[in-house]
Coordinates of C-alpha atoms and ligand atoms in Angstrom, one line a residue:
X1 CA 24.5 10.2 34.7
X2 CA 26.4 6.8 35.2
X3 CA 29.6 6.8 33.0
X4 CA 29.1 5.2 29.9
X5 CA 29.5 1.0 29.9
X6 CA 33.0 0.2 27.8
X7 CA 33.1 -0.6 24.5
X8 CA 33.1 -4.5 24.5
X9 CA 30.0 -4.1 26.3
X10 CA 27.5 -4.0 23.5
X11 CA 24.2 -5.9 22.9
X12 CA 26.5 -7.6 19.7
X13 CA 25.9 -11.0 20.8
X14 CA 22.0 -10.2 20.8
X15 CA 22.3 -8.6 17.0
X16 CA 20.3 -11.7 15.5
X17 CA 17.5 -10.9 17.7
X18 CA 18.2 -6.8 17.2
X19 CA 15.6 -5.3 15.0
X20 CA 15.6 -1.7 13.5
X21 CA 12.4 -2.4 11.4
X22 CA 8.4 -3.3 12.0
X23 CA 7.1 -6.3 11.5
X24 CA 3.6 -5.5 9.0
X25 CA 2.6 -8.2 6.9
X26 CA 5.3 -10.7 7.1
X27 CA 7.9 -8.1 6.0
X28 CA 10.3 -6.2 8.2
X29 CA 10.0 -2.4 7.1
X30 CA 10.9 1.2 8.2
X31 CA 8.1 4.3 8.5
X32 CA 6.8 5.8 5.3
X33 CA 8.8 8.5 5.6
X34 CA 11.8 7.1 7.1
X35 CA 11.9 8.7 10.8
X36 CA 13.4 6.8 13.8
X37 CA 13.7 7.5 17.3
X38 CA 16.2 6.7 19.4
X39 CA 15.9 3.9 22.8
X40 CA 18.4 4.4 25.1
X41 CA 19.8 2.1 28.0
X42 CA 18.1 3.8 31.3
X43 CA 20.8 2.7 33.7
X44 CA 23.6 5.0 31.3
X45 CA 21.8 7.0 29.1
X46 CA 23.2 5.7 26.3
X47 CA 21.6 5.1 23.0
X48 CA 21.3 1.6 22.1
X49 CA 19.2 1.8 18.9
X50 CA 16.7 3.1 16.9
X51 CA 13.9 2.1 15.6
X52 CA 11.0 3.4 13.1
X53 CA 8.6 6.1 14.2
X54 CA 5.5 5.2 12.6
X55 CA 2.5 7.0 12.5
X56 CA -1.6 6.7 10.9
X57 CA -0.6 5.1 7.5
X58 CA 1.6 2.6 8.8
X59 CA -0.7 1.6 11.4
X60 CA -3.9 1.6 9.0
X61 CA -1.3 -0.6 6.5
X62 CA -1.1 -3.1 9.8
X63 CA -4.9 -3.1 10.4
X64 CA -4.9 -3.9 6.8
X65 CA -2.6 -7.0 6.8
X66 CA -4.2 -8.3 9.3
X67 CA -7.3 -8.2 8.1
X68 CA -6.6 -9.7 5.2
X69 CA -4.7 -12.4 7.0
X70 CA -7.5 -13.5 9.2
X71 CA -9.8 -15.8 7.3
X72 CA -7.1 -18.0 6.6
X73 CA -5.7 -18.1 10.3
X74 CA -9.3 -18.3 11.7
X75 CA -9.9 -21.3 9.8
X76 CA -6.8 -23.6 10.6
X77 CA -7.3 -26.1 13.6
X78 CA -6.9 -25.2 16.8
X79 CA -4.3 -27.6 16.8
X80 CA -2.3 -26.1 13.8
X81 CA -2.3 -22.8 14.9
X82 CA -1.1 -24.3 19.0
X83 CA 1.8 -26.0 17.1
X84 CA 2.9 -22.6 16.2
X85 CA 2.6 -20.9 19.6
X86 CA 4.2 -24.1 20.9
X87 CA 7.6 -23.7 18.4
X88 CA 7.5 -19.8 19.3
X89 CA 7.7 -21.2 23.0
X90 CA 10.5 -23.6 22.2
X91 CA 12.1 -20.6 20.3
X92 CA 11.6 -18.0 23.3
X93 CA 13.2 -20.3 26.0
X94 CA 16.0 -21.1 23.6
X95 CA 17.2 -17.3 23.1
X96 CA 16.5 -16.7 26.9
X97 CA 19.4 -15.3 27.5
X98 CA 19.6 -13.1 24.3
X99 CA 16.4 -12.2 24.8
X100 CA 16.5 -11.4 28.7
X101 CA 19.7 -9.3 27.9
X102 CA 18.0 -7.4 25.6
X103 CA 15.8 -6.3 27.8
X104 CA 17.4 -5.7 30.7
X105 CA 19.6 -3.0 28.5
X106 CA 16.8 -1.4 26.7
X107 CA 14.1 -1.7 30.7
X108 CA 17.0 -1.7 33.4
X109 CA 15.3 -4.6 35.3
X110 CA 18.1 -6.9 36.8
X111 CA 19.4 -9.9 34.5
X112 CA 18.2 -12.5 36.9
X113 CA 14.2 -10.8 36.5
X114 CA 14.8 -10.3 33.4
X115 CA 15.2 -13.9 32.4
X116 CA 12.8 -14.4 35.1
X117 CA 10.3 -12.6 32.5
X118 CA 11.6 -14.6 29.4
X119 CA 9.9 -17.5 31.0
X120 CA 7.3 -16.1 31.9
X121 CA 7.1 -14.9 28.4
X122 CA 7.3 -17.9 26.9
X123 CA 4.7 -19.6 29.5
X124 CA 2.1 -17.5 27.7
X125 CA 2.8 -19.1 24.6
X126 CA 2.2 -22.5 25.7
X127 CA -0.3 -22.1 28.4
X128 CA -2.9 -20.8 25.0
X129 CA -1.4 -23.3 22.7
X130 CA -2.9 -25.8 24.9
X131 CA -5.9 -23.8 25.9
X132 CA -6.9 -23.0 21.7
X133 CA -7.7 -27.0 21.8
X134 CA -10.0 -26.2 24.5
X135 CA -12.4 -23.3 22.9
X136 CA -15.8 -25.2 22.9
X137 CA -19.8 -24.2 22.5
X138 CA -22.6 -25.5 23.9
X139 CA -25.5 -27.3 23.5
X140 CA -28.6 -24.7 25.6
X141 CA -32.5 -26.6 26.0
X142 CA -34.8 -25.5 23.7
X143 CA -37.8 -23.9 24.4
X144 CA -39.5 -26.0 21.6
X145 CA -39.2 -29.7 20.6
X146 CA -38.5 -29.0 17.6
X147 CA -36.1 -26.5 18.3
X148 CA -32.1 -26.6 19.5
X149 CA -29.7 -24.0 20.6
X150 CA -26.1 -23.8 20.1
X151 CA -23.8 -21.7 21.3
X152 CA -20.5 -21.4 18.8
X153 CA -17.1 -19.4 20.3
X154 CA -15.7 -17.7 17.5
X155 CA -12.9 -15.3 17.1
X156 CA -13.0 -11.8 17.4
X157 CA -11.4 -10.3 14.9
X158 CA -8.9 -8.2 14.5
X159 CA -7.2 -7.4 18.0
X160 CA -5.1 -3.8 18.9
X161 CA -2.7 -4.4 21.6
X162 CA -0.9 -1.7 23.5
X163 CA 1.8 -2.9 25.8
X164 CA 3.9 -1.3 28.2
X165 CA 7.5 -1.0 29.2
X166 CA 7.6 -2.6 32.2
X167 CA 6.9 -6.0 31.1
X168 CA 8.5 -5.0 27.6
X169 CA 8.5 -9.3 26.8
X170 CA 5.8 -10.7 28.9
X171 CA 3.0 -8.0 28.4
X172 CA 3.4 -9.1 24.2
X173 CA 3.0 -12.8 24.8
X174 CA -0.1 -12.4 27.4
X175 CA -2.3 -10.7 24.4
X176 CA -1.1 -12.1 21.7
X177 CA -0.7 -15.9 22.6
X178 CA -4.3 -15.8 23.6
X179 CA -5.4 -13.8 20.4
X180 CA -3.5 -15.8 18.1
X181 CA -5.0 -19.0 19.8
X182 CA -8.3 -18.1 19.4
X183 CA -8.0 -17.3 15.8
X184 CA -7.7 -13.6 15.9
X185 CA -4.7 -11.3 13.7
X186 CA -3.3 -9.1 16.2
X187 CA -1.4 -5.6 15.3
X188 CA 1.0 -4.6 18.5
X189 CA 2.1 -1.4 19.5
X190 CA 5.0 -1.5 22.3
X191 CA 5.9 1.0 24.9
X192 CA 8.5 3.8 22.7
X193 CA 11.1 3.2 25.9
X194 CA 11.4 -0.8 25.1
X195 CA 10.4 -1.4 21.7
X196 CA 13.7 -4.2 21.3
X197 CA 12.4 -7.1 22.9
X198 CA 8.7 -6.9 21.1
X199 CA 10.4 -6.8 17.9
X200 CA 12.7 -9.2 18.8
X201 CA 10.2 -11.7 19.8
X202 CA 8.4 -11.1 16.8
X203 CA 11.1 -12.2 14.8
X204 CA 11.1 -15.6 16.7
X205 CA 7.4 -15.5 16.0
X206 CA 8.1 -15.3 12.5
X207 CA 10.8 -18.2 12.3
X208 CA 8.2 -20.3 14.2
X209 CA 5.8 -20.2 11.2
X210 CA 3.5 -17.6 12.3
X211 CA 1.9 -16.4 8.9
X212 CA 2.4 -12.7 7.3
X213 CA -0.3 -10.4 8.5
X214 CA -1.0 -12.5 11.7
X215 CA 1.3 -10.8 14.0
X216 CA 2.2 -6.8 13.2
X217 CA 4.3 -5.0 15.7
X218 CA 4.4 -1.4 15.1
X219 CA 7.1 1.4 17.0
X220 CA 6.2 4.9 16.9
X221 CA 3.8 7.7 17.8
X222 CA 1.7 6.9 20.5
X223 CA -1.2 9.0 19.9
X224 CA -1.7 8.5 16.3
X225 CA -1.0 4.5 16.4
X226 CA -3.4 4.7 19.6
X227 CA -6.1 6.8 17.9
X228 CA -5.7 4.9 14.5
X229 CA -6.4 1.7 16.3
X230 CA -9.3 2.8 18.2
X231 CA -10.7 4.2 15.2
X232 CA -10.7 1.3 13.1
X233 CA -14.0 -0.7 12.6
X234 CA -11.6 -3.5 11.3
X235 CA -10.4 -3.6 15.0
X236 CA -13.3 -5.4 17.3
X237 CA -10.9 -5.6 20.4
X238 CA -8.2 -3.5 22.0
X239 CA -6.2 -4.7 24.6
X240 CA -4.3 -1.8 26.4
X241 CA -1.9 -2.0 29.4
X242 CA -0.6 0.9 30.8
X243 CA -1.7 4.0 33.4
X244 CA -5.8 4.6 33.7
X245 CA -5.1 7.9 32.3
X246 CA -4.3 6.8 28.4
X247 CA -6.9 4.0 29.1
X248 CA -9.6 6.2 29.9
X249 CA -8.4 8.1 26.8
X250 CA -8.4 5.5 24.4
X251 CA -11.7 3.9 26.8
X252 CA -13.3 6.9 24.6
X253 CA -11.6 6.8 22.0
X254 CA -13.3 3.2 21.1
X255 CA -16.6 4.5 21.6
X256 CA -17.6 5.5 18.5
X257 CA -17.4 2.0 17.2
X258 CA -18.2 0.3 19.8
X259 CA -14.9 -1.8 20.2
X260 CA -14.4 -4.4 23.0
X261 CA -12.0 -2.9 25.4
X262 CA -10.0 -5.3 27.6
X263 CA -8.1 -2.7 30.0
X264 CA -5.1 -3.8 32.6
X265 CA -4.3 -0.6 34.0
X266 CA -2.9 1.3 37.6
X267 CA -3.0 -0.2 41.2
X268 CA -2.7 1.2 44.5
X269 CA -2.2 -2.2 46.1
X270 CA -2.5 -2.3 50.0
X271 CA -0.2 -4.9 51.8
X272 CA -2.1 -5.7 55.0
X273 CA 0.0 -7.5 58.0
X274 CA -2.5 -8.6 60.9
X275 CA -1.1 -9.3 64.5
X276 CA -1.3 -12.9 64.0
X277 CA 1.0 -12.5 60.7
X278 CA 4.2 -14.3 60.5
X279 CA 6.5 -11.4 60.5
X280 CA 9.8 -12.8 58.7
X281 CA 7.4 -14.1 55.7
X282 CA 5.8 -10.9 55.8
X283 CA 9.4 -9.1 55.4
X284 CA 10.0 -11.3 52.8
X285 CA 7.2 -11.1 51.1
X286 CA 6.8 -7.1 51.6
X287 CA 10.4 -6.8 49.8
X288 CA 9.7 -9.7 47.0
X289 CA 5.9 -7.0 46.4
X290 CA 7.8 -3.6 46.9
X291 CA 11.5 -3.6 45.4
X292 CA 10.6 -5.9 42.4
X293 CA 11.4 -4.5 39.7
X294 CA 12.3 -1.1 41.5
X295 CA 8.5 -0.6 42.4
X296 CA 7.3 -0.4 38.6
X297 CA 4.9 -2.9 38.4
X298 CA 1.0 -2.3 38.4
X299 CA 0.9 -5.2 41.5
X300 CA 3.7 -3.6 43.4
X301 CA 2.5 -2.7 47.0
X302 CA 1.7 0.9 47.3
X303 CA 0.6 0.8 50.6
X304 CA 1.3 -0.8 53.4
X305 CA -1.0 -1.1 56.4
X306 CA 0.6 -2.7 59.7
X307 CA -1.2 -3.3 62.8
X308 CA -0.5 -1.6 65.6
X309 CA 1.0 -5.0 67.7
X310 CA 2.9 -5.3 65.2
X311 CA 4.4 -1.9 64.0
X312 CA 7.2 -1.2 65.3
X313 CA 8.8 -4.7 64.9
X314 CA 7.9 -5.2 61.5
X315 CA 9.2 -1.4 60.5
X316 CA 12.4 -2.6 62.2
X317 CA 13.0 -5.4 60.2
X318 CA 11.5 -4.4 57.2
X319 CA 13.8 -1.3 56.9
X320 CA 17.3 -3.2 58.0
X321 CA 16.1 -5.8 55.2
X322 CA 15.9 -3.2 52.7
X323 CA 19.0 -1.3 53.6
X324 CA 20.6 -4.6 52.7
X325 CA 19.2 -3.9 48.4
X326 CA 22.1 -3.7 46.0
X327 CA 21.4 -1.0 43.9
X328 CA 23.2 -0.7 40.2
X329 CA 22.7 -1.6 36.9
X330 CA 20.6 -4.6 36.0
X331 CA 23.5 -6.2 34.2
X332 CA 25.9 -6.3 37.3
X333 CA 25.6 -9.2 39.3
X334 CA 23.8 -9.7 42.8
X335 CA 21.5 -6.4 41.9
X336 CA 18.6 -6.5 42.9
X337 CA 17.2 -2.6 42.5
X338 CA 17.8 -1.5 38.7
X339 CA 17.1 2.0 37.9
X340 CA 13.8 3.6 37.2
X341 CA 12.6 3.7 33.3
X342 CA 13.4 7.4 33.3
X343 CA 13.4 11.2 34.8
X344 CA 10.2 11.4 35.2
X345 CA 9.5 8.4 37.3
X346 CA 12.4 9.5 39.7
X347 CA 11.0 12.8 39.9
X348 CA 7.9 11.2 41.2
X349 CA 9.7 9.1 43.7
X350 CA 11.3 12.0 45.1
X351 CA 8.2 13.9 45.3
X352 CA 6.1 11.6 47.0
X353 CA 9.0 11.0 50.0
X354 CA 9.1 15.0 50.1
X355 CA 5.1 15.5 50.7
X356 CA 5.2 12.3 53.1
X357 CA 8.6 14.0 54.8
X358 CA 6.8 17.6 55.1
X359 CA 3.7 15.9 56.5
X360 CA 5.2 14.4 59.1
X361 CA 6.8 11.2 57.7
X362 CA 10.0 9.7 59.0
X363 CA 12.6 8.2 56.2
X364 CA 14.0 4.8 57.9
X365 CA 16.3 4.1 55.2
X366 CA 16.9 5.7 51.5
X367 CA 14.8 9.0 50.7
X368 CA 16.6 10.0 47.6
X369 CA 18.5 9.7 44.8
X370 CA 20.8 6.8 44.7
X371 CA 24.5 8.3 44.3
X372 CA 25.2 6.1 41.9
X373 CA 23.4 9.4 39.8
X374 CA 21.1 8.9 37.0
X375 CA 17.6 7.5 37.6
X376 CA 18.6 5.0 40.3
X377 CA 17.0 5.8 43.5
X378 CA 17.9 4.7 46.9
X379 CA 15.2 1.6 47.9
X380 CA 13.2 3.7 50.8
X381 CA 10.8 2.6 53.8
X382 CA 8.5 5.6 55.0
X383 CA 7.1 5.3 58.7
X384 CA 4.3 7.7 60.5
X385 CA 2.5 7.7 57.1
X386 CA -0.7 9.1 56.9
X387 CA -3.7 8.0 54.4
X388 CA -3.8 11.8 53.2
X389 CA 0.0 11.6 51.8
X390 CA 0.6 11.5 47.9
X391 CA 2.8 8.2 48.2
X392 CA -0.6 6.9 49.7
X393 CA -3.3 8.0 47.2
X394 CA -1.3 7.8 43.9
X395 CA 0.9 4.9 42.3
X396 CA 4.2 5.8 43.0
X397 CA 5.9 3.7 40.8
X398 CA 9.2 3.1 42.6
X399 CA 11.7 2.3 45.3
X400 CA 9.1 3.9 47.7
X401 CA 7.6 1.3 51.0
X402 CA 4.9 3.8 52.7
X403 CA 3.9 1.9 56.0
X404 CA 0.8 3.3 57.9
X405 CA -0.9 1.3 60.7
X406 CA -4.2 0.3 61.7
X407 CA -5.9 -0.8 64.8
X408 CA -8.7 -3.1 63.5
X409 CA -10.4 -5.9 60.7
X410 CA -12.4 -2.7 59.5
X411 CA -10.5 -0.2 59.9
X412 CA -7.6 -1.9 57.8
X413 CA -10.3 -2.9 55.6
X414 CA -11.7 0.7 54.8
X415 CA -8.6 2.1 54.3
X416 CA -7.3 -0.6 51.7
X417 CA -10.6 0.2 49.7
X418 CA -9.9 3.8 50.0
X419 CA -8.5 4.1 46.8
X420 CA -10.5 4.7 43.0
X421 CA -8.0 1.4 42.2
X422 CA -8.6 -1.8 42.5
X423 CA -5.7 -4.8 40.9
X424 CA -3.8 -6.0 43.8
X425 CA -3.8 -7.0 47.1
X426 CA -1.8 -8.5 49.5
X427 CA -3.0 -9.7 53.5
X428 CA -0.9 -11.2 55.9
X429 CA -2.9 -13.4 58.7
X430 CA -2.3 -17.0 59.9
X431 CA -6.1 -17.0 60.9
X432 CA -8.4 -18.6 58.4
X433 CA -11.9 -16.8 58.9
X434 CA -9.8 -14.0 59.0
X435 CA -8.6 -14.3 55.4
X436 CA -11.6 -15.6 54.3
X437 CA -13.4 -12.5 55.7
X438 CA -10.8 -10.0 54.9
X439 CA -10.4 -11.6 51.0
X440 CA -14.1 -11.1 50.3
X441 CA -14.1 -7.6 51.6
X442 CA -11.1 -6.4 49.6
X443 CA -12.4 -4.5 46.6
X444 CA -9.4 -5.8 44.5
X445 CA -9.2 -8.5 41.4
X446 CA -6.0 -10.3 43.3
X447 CA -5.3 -11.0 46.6
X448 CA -2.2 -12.8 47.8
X449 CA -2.9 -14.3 51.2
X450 CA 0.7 -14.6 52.4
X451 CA 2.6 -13.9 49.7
X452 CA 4.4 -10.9 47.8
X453 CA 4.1 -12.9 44.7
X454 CA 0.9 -13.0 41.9
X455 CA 1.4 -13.0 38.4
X456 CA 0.9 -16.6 37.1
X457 CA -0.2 -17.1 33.5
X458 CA -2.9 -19.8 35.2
X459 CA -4.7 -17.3 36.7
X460 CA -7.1 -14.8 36.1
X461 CA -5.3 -11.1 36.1
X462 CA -7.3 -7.7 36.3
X463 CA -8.8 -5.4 38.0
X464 CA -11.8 -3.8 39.2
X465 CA -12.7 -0.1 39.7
X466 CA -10.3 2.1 37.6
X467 CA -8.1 -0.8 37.8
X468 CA -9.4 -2.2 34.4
X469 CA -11.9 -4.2 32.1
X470 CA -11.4 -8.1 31.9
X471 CA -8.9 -10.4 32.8
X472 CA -5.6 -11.6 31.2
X473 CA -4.5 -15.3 31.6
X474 CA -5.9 -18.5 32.3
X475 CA -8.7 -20.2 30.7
X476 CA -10.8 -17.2 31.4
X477 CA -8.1 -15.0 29.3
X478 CA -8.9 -16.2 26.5
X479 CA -12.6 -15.5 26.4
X480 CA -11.6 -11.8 25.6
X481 CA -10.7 -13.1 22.6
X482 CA -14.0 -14.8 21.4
X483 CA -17.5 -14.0 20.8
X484 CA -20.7 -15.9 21.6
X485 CA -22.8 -16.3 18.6
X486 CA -25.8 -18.6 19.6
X487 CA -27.6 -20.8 16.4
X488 CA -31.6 -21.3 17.5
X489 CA -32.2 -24.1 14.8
X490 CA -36.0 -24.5 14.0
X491 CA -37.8 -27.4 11.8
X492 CA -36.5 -30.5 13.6
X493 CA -38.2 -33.2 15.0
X494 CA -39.1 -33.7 18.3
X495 CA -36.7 -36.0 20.4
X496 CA -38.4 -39.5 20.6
X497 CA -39.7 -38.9 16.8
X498 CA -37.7 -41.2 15.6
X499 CA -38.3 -44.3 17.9
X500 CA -42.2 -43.9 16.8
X501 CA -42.0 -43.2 13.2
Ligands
ADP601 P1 3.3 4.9 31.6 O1 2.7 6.2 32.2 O2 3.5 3.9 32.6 O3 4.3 5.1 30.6 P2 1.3 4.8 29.6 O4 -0.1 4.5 29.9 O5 1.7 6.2 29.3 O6 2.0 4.3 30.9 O7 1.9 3.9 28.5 C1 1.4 2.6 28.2 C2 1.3 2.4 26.7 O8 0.4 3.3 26.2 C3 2.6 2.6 26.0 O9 2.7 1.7 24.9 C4 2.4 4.0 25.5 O10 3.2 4.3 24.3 C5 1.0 4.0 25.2 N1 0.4 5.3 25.1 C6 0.7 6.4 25.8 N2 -0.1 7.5 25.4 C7 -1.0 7.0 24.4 C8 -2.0 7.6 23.6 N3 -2.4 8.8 23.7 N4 -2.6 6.8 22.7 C9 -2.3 5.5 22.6 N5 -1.3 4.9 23.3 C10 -0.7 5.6 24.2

């Protein structure tokens, strides 16, 4: 373990934004029976706070409050309820810093993503303000003349979110800025490793006028908050982010009442550089995709497929560019590799090097633990990679750059689809029918042609395959929010009735 950071160095200047309690119903209170747990600072160790460990009756008290708080939010204007997402906006990017420190102590991400993630946060926020004035229906033909059809968008209802801790701010913002906008109450369930910054920007919620019962952000028992949600006629939607495994879990756990599920979860994204790439942008682009966020992001490139041409140079540079990652803690400056969220994802780094290693892998540069001890591990590029190794078929979730090669279009094209996965994709080609061809193929939701970089609260984000259910952001977003209810209106006159009568 790192040695403990001094004693001037605590999140004090953050402590108006520091929360110990759950926001349920306007009010800020601990768990029935007053338990905690602790959330520690993964690049030390340390505990930084604690915060309530809430269970069934807490979360059926939140289902509650929001219930009860939704005709009343359902029925102000569109425009009413985007002034309030636009002054939690304002509110977001003024505390940036707080905010992003907060995070970064609680998720280890460096400061510089970190604020990075504030904004994106806060981009949310404003991107559905604007979009809640822009929820319309639709006037259908009629089959009759006396008949019309209208189609009315209406809120949902009550909306479950769980989020997860590697976008502790921005994964909050991307549900609930859409539910809020369309009308729905929303009750919120953080990851238990970075409960802080939901809580925190709940609070700034609050202050920006969002009503009691609107917005509930509960800490606590995963399982029973999960199952208490899913359960819950009164919720009609959950929104879960996080591994297929718990979504698959809590996929069935909505079935008994039928819940819309809205499901963001693992990717296996392939990272595919054709002859005619650019090979400095790829670089680039290959480090921005892999070493973001030390690998722990569901768009992060698991697999990189090279061709042949172009193997040996791009391996090269790619590994002497990565040699050149600071590793350290997030809150040092010029880091760029923070640690991984905990034990468990390090042990699964090293893992996946050791079965590439034993089955004929070669490390380039890193293959281990960093030395700075704790969960930092060294940023690693993997050549002579097979499709068969672990570090291809499964997310690794870290430091880890696999790079296999290819020979041809369909070859690199079956092996990216090899996978049950399906977010994220990346393809490097300065040929146009190529990318064209290549795009359509991909069985992915996102493809970045030439570039490491996707996440955009304008566009569309999801999977398909076991990569997910729907799509978070843009205009389409918000449409997980709403259902269609269509009016077939009978008894009217036929159109030209009046001009004869
Ligand atoms: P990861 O493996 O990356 O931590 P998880 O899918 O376990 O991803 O976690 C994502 C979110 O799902 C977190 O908020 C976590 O608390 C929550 N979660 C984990 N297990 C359950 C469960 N059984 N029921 C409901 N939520 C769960």
């Amino acid at each position: 373990m790192k040695t403990p950071r001094s004693d001037t160095d605590t999140l004090e200047d953050e402590e108006p934004l520091l929360q110990d309690a759950c926001l349920v119903d306007g009010e800020w209170r601990g768990a029935d029976d007053g338990r905690t747990f602790a959330v520690t600072d993964p690049a030390t160790g340390e505990v930084i706070a604690s915060v309530p460990l809430m269970s069934t009756g807490e979360t059926e008290a939140a289902i509650r409050a929001a219930e009860a708080a939704l005709p009343a939010w359902s029925a102000r204007t569109a425009k009413e309820r985007a002034a309030v997402l636009s002054r939690w906006a304002a509110l977001l990017l003024e505390h940036r810093e707080r905010l992003a420190r907060i995070l970064t102590r609680e998720q280890g991400k460096p400061l510089a993503e970190a604020r990075g993630e504030i904004a994106y946060t806060a981009s949310f926020l404003t991107f559905f303000a604007a979009e809640a004035e822009r929820v319309r229906g639709e006037v259908i033909p009629a089959s009759t003349r006396e008949s019309r059809i209208v189609v009315l968008r209406q809120p949902i209802g009550v909306v479950g979110c769980v989020t997860p801790w590697n976008f502790p701010a921005a994964m909050i913002t991307r549900k609930a800025a859409p539910a809020l906008a369309a009308g729905c109450t929303a009750v919120v369930k953080p990851a238990e490793q970075t409960p802080l910054s939901a809580l925190a920007i709940a609070e700034l919620g609050r202050q920006a006028g969002i009503p009691p019962g609107v917005l509930n952000v509960i800490t606590g028992d995963a399982p029973s908050i999960g199952r208490a949600l899913c359960e819950s006629p009164a919720v009609r939607l959950l929104s879960f982010t996080g591994s297929t495994e718990v979504g698959r879990l809590l996929a069935a756990q909505c079935a008994p009442t039928v819940k819309k599920l809205s499901l963001e979860l693992g990717g296996n994204a392939p990272f595919l550089v054709f002859p005619d790439a650019d090979p400095e942008a790829a670089v680039e682009a290959a480090v921005l995709s892999k070493f973001r966020h030390s690998g722990q992001t569901c768009v992060c490139t698991n697999r990189f497929l090279v061709h042949d041409d172009l193997y040996p140079e791009f391996t090269e540079r790619f590994a002497e560019r990565v040699g050149r990652l600071t590793v350290g803690s997030g809150d040092e400056p010029g880091v760029d590799v923070g640690p991984l969220i905990d034990a468990d994802g390090l042990a699964k780094a090293a893992d996946h090097v050791a079965d590439a290693v034993a089955q004929g892998a070669e490390v380039m540069v890193g293959g281990g633990p960093h030395r700075a001890g704790g969960t930092f591990f060294e940023p690693t590029v993997l050549r002579g990679v097979t499709p068969a190794m672990r570090v291809m078929r499964e997310e690794t979730f870290g430091p880890v750059a696999a790079v296999a090669s290819f020979h041809t279009e369909r070859e690199a094209v079956d092996l990216a689809n090899d996978s049950r996965s399906g977010l994220a994709a990346y393809v490097f080609t300065r040929d146009l029918a190529r990318a064209w061809r290549v795009t359509e193929a991909l069985e992915v939701g996102m493809v970045g042609l030439n570039t490491g970089f996707l996440s955009v609260e304008t566009a569309p984000f999801g999977g398909v395959k076991e990569s997910g259910l729907g799509r978070e952001g843009s205009h389409h977003g918000i449409e997980e929010f709403l259902e269609l209810k269509f009016w077939h209106i009978g008894g009217l006159s036929s159109p030209g009735a009046a001009a004869t009568s």
